[in-house]
Amino acid sequence: MNNIRLRKFISSIFLILLISSPISLSYQQATLADTKEVNVANRYNSSDTYLPEALSWTLETSPNYYKVLGESGIVENLFPPKGQIVYGGLDSLGRTLTVRGTLTFNNVLGSYNIRKDFKRSKAETLSGWLGNKNGEVYVIKGLGDDSYQGYFWNKSHLIADSLGGDALRVNAITGTRTQNVGGRSGNGGMRYTEIKSQKWLEAHRDGYLYYEAMPIYQGNELVPRAVVVSVLSSDNTINEKVIVYNVANGYTIDYNQGTFSANQ
């Protein structure tokens, strides 16, 4: 009797293992697939990938300081739940890293008539930020009569306050005025994707939009050469990757120090 019971017990264990193994294998394959997808995305979205393009800016080819590179390449697994923004923090040099948000109309709604100021503290000082001297006005010439006159530097949001982004060091870079808004019209630079995204969210109040902003640094420089913004709407009508150049026509920038000088 004991031998019969033992054989039945062993048979039961074998049957359980046989049934469960495909499930286990399927789960492992799915996990490996997800990991592989994320790793491919990380390689594709690495800063080095876009550095050559970041260094290639000319006024003639990108007078509004941005260029559409193609489809977004968004990997949804990297993004937070709807309505949330995740800040990537700072690297060992204190430089702002990639920011991602799954934005909804509520993010925009909460920003109406609100303008948050950045705190003036050492802990919240952007990498490479030296500020603007009081009263200093600079002219950044565009094509034709499209010239800007005012401050050279901006604290440039990665996810705009108009999209629900916070006025925090982890959500901003030291950016030229033209990187922030483009030329005098104010609809270029980072504003290109910001305006487009806000209009879409206002028109699709039940939809959502993946929004990623990645600063592009060269070596150990403290000021980024560009920001790559990737946007994908839930209906796929917005699906693009845009590079925004952190430059200013007529000026040479020291990206290590955050200083600049007018070209002779």
Tab-separated table of C-alpha atoms in Angstrom:
chain	number	residue	atom	x	y	z
A	1	MET	CA	0.000	0.000	0.000
A	2	ASN	CA	2.769	2.377	0.906
A	3	ASN	CA	4.470	1.873	-2.485
A	4	ILE	CA	1.193	2.469	-4.322
A	5	ARG	CA	0.582	5.711	-2.396
A	6	LEU	CA	4.151	6.838	-3.081
A	7	ARG	CA	3.771	6.215	-6.827
A	8	LYS	CA	0.476	8.170	-6.871
A	9	PHE	CA	2.092	11.041	-4.999
A	10	ILE	CA	5.029	11.189	-7.436
A	11	SER	CA	2.624	11.056	-10.410
A	12	SER	CA	0.609	13.967	-8.987
A	13	ILE	CA	3.731	16.093	-8.518
A	14	PHE	CA	4.872	15.341	-12.080
A	15	LEU	CA	1.444	16.284	-13.467
A	16	ILE	CA	1.452	19.607	-11.593
A	17	LEU	CA	4.933	20.458	-12.887
A	18	LEU	CA	3.942	19.511	-16.425
A	19	ILE	CA	0.873	21.756	-16.372
A	20	SER	CA	2.555	24.745	-14.734
A	21	SER	CA	5.777	24.769	-16.779
A	22	PRO	CA	4.260	26.382	-19.916
A	23	ILE	CA	2.811	29.142	-17.740
A	24	SER	CA	6.149	29.691	-16.068
A	25	LEU	CA	7.960	29.631	-19.397
A	26	SER	CA	5.427	31.999	-20.929
A	27	TYR	CA	5.863	34.421	-18.024
A	28	GLN	CA	9.662	34.292	-18.348
A	29	GLN	CA	9.455	34.928	-22.082
A	30	ALA	CA	7.156	37.913	-21.539
A	31	THR	CA	9.463	39.317	-18.878
A	32	LEU	CA	12.507	38.867	-21.112
A	33	ALA	CA	10.652	40.506	-23.995
A	34	ASP	CA	9.734	43.501	-21.836
A	35	THR	CA	13.324	43.817	-20.597
A	36	LYS	CA	14.685	43.590	-24.128
A	37	GLU	CA	12.216	46.252	-25.299
A	38	VAL	CA	13.290	48.623	-22.531
A	39	ASN	CA	16.994	47.988	-23.203
A	40	VAL	CA	16.530	48.709	-26.914
A	41	ALA	CA	14.672	51.902	-26.032
A	42	ASN	CA	17.418	53.001	-23.666
A	43	ARG	CA	20.080	52.460	-26.335
A	44	TYR	CA	17.987	54.259	-28.945
A	45	ASN	CA	17.327	57.154	-26.593
A	46	SER	CA	20.857	57.507	-25.249
A	47	SER	CA	22.371	60.974	-25.262
A	48	ASP	CA	25.243	59.936	-27.556
A	49	THR	CA	22.800	58.937	-30.299
A	50	TYR	CA	21.694	62.527	-30.826
A	51	LEU	CA	24.911	64.418	-30.099
A	52	PRO	CA	26.012	64.685	-33.767
A	53	GLU	CA	22.634	66.197	-34.645
A	54	ALA	CA	22.795	68.505	-31.623
A	55	LEU	CA	26.110	69.884	-32.890
A	56	SER	CA	24.901	70.389	-36.473
A	57	TRP	CA	22.561	73.366	-35.981
A	58	THR	CA	22.528	76.223	-38.471
A	59	LEU	CA	20.134	79.168	-38.626
A	60	GLU	CA	19.335	78.416	-42.249
A	61	THR	CA	18.221	74.820	-41.627
A	62	SER	CA	16.487	75.363	-38.258
A	63	PRO	CA	15.654	79.069	-37.850
A	64	ASN	CA	13.157	78.323	-35.065
A	65	TYR	CA	15.679	76.202	-33.147
A	66	TYR	CA	13.996	72.805	-33.515
A	67	LYS	CA	13.898	69.961	-36.014
A	68	VAL	CA	11.488	67.026	-36.339
A	69	LEU	CA	13.559	63.838	-36.483
A	70	GLY	CA	10.769	61.335	-37.149
A	71	GLU	CA	8.401	59.162	-35.127
A	72	SER	CA	8.540	59.272	-31.334
A	73	GLY	CA	9.901	55.774	-30.674
A	74	ILE	CA	8.014	55.901	-27.360
A	75	VAL	CA	8.173	52.744	-25.197
A	76	GLU	CA	5.064	52.809	-23.028
A	77	ASN	CA	6.600	50.590	-20.313
A	78	LEU	CA	8.887	53.455	-19.328
A	79	PHE	CA	6.036	55.820	-18.469
A	80	PRO	CA	4.067	56.395	-15.252
A	81	PRO	CA	0.271	56.029	-14.852
A	82	LYS	CA	-2.011	58.583	-16.504
A	83	GLY	CA	-1.772	62.065	-15.066
A	84	GLN	CA	1.638	61.534	-13.479
A	85	ILE	CA	5.122	62.893	-14.205
A	86	VAL	CA	8.355	61.159	-13.205
A	87	TYR	CA	11.525	63.235	-12.910
A	88	GLY	CA	14.766	61.401	-13.618
A	89	GLY	CA	16.720	63.315	-10.981
A	90	LEU	CA	20.327	64.475	-11.295
A	91	ASP	CA	23.511	62.706	-12.331
A	92	SER	CA	26.814	62.804	-10.430
A	93	LEU	CA	27.591	66.222	-11.962
A	94	GLY	CA	24.265	67.654	-10.836
A	95	ARG	CA	22.849	67.657	-14.362
A	96	THR	CA	19.155	67.156	-15.008
A	97	LEU	CA	18.205	63.803	-16.534
A	98	THR	CA	15.266	62.579	-18.637
A	99	VAL	CA	11.724	63.494	-17.591
A	100	ARG	CA	8.653	61.464	-18.597
A	101	GLY	CA	4.955	62.106	-18.141
A	102	THR	CA	1.692	60.490	-19.177
A	103	LEU	CA	-0.249	63.698	-19.509
A	104	THR	CA	-4.008	64.258	-19.449
A	105	PHE	CA	-6.224	67.310	-19.701
A	106	ASN	CA	-6.196	67.554	-15.908
A	107	ASN	CA	-2.460	68.311	-16.051
A	108	VAL	CA	-3.231	71.268	-18.299
A	109	LEU	CA	-6.314	72.315	-16.342
A	110	GLY	CA	-4.326	72.508	-13.117
A	111	SER	CA	-1.856	74.910	-14.728
A	112	TYR	CA	-4.332	77.565	-15.890
A	113	ASN	CA	-3.490	81.029	-14.528
A	114	ILE	CA	-0.675	79.560	-12.419
A	115	ARG	CA	2.989	80.408	-12.878
A	116	LYS	CA	5.307	78.794	-10.353
A	117	ASP	CA	8.690	80.401	-9.708
A	118	PHE	CA	11.925	78.477	-9.275
A	119	LYS	CA	13.331	78.657	-5.759
A	120	ARG	CA	16.489	80.716	-5.382
A	121	SER	CA	18.603	78.305	-3.393
A	122	LYS	CA	21.849	76.438	-3.939
A	123	ALA	CA	20.020	73.118	-3.923
A	124	GLU	CA	17.769	74.291	-6.766
A	125	THR	CA	20.473	75.944	-8.907
A	126	LEU	CA	20.624	74.429	-12.389
A	127	SER	CA	23.903	72.972	-13.617
A	128	GLY	CA	25.809	75.668	-15.515
A	129	TRP	CA	23.449	78.419	-14.340
A	130	LEU	CA	25.119	81.800	-13.781
A	131	GLY	CA	21.963	83.827	-14.278
A	132	ASN	CA	21.468	87.078	-16.163
A	133	LYS	CA	23.089	90.325	-15.089
A	134	ASN	CA	20.574	92.985	-14.117
A	135	GLY	CA	19.784	95.258	-17.025
A	136	GLU	CA	21.826	93.273	-19.559
A	137	VAL	CA	19.965	93.016	-22.860
A	138	TYR	CA	21.133	90.942	-25.802
A	139	VAL	CA	20.030	90.821	-29.417
A	140	ILE	CA	19.767	87.387	-31.009
A	141	LYS	CA	19.244	87.856	-34.722
A	142	GLY	CA	17.002	85.570	-36.729
A	143	LEU	CA	16.274	85.343	-40.417
A	144	GLY	CA	15.091	88.615	-41.895
A	145	ASP	CA	13.576	90.840	-39.224
A	146	ASP	CA	12.925	88.025	-36.734
A	147	SER	CA	15.237	89.112	-33.916
A	148	TYR	CA	14.893	88.740	-30.158
A	149	GLN	CA	16.013	91.335	-27.631
A	150	GLY	CA	16.228	90.534	-23.916
A	151	TYR	CA	17.795	88.081	-21.479
A	152	PHE	CA	20.171	85.493	-22.900
A	153	TRP	CA	19.484	82.628	-20.466
A	154	ASN	CA	16.222	81.037	-19.344
A	155	LYS	CA	15.435	78.360	-16.786
A	156	SER	CA	13.923	76.148	-19.439
A	157	HIS	CA	11.334	73.543	-18.357
A	158	LEU	CA	11.639	70.022	-19.717
A	159	ILE	CA	7.908	69.480	-19.189
A	160	ALA	CA	6.333	72.928	-19.317
A	161	ASP	CA	4.311	74.373	-16.476
A	162	SER	CA	1.487	74.711	-19.025
A	163	LEU	CA	1.509	70.890	-19.200
A	164	GLY	CA	1.659	70.417	-15.436
A	165	GLY	CA	5.444	70.385	-15.020
A	166	ASP	CA	6.920	71.690	-11.769
A	167	ALA	CA	9.368	74.575	-11.300
A	168	LEU	CA	12.102	72.301	-9.975
A	169	ARG	CA	15.756	71.726	-10.770
A	170	VAL	CA	14.942	68.152	-11.840
A	171	ASN	CA	12.585	69.548	-14.500
A	172	ALA	CA	14.701	72.279	-16.076
A	173	ILE	CA	17.981	73.051	-17.799
A	174	THR	CA	20.091	76.134	-18.417
A	175	GLY	CA	18.742	77.093	-21.829
A	176	THR	CA	19.113	79.999	-24.195
A	177	ARG	CA	16.069	82.134	-24.779
A	178	THR	CA	15.887	80.752	-28.305
A	179	GLN	CA	16.065	77.158	-27.025
A	180	ASN	CA	13.113	77.926	-24.799
A	181	VAL	CA	10.785	79.680	-27.247
A	182	GLY	CA	12.547	80.010	-30.608
A	183	GLY	CA	12.463	83.368	-32.344
A	184	ARG	CA	10.450	86.488	-31.608
A	185	SER	CA	7.163	84.728	-32.434
A	186	GLY	CA	7.603	82.525	-29.356
A	187	ASN	CA	6.333	79.329	-30.996
A	188	GLY	CA	9.643	77.581	-31.623
A	189	GLY	CA	12.214	75.875	-29.443
A	190	MET	CA	10.589	73.895	-26.618
A	191	ARG	CA	7.345	75.774	-27.236
A	192	TYR	CA	6.797	73.873	-30.495
A	193	THR	CA	5.903	70.589	-28.773
A	194	GLU	CA	4.426	72.324	-25.718
A	195	ILE	CA	1.835	74.272	-27.720
A	196	LYS	CA	1.017	71.273	-29.899
A	197	SER	CA	0.563	68.998	-26.872
A	198	GLN	CA	-1.548	71.476	-24.922
A	199	LYS	CA	-3.904	72.030	-27.864
A	200	TRP	CA	-4.315	68.280	-28.346
A	201	LEU	CA	-5.087	67.665	-24.656
A	202	GLU	CA	-7.614	70.502	-24.625
A	203	ALA	CA	-9.331	69.001	-27.679
A	204	HIS	CA	-9.187	65.384	-26.388
A	205	ARG	CA	-10.145	65.596	-22.734
A	206	ASP	CA	-10.534	61.830	-22.368
A	207	GLY	CA	-7.229	61.083	-24.059
A	208	TYR	CA	-3.658	60.961	-22.805
A	209	LEU	CA	-0.272	61.809	-24.187
A	210	TYR	CA	3.185	60.346	-23.560
A	211	TYR	CA	5.752	63.145	-23.231
A	212	GLU	CA	9.488	62.643	-22.793
A	213	ALA	CA	12.244	65.279	-22.650
A	214	MET	CA	15.887	64.186	-22.634
A	215	PRO	CA	18.789	66.663	-22.283
A	216	ILE	CA	21.769	65.951	-24.558
A	217	TYR	CA	25.158	66.602	-22.947
A	218	GLN	CA	28.618	66.393	-24.481
A	219	GLY	CA	31.094	64.729	-22.136
A	220	ASN	CA	31.105	66.387	-18.713
A	221	GLU	CA	29.692	69.716	-19.888
A	222	LEU	CA	27.194	71.235	-17.466
A	223	VAL	CA	24.933	72.882	-20.042
A	224	PRO	CA	23.186	70.581	-22.533
A	225	ARG	CA	23.715	70.999	-26.253
A	226	ALA	CA	20.090	70.162	-26.994
A	227	VAL	CA	16.933	68.537	-25.671
A	228	VAL	CA	15.197	65.681	-27.494
A	229	VAL	CA	11.422	65.696	-26.974
A	230	SER	CA	9.343	62.632	-27.871
A	231	VAL	CA	5.546	62.870	-27.961
A	232	LEU	CA	2.885	60.230	-28.650
A	233	SER	CA	-0.860	60.823	-28.276
A	234	SER	CA	-3.292	58.026	-27.439
A	235	ASP	CA	-4.939	58.347	-30.875
A	236	ASN	CA	-1.544	58.406	-32.622
A	237	THR	CA	-2.250	61.733	-34.359
A	238	ILE	CA	0.843	63.133	-32.637
A	239	ASN	CA	3.804	60.810	-32.998
A	240	GLU	CA	7.104	62.608	-33.344
A	241	LYS	CA	10.586	63.065	-31.992
A	242	VAL	CA	11.946	66.609	-32.012
A	243	ILE	CA	15.403	67.949	-31.239
A	244	VAL	CA	15.571	71.436	-29.722
A	245	TYR	CA	18.944	73.148	-30.097
A	246	ASN	CA	20.461	74.960	-27.120
A	247	VAL	CA	22.237	77.635	-29.122
A	248	ALA	CA	21.860	81.311	-29.987
A	249	ASN	CA	22.681	82.774	-33.372
A	250	GLY	CA	25.682	85.106	-33.253
A	251	TYR	CA	27.042	83.816	-29.940
A	252	THR	CA	29.569	81.228	-28.809
A	253	ILE	CA	28.646	79.328	-25.648
A	254	ASP	CA	31.022	77.692	-23.191
A	255	TYR	CA	28.936	74.667	-22.209
A	256	ASN	CA	31.346	73.795	-19.406
A	257	GLN	CA	30.989	77.111	-17.602
A	258	GLY	CA	27.649	78.499	-18.768
A	259	THR	CA	29.286	81.628	-20.180
A	260	PHE	CA	28.932	83.105	-23.667
A	261	SER	CA	30.374	85.768	-25.932
A	262	ALA	CA	29.239	87.559	-29.069
A	263	ASN	CA	30.877	86.432	-32.287
A	264	GLN	CA	33.100	89.000	-33.946
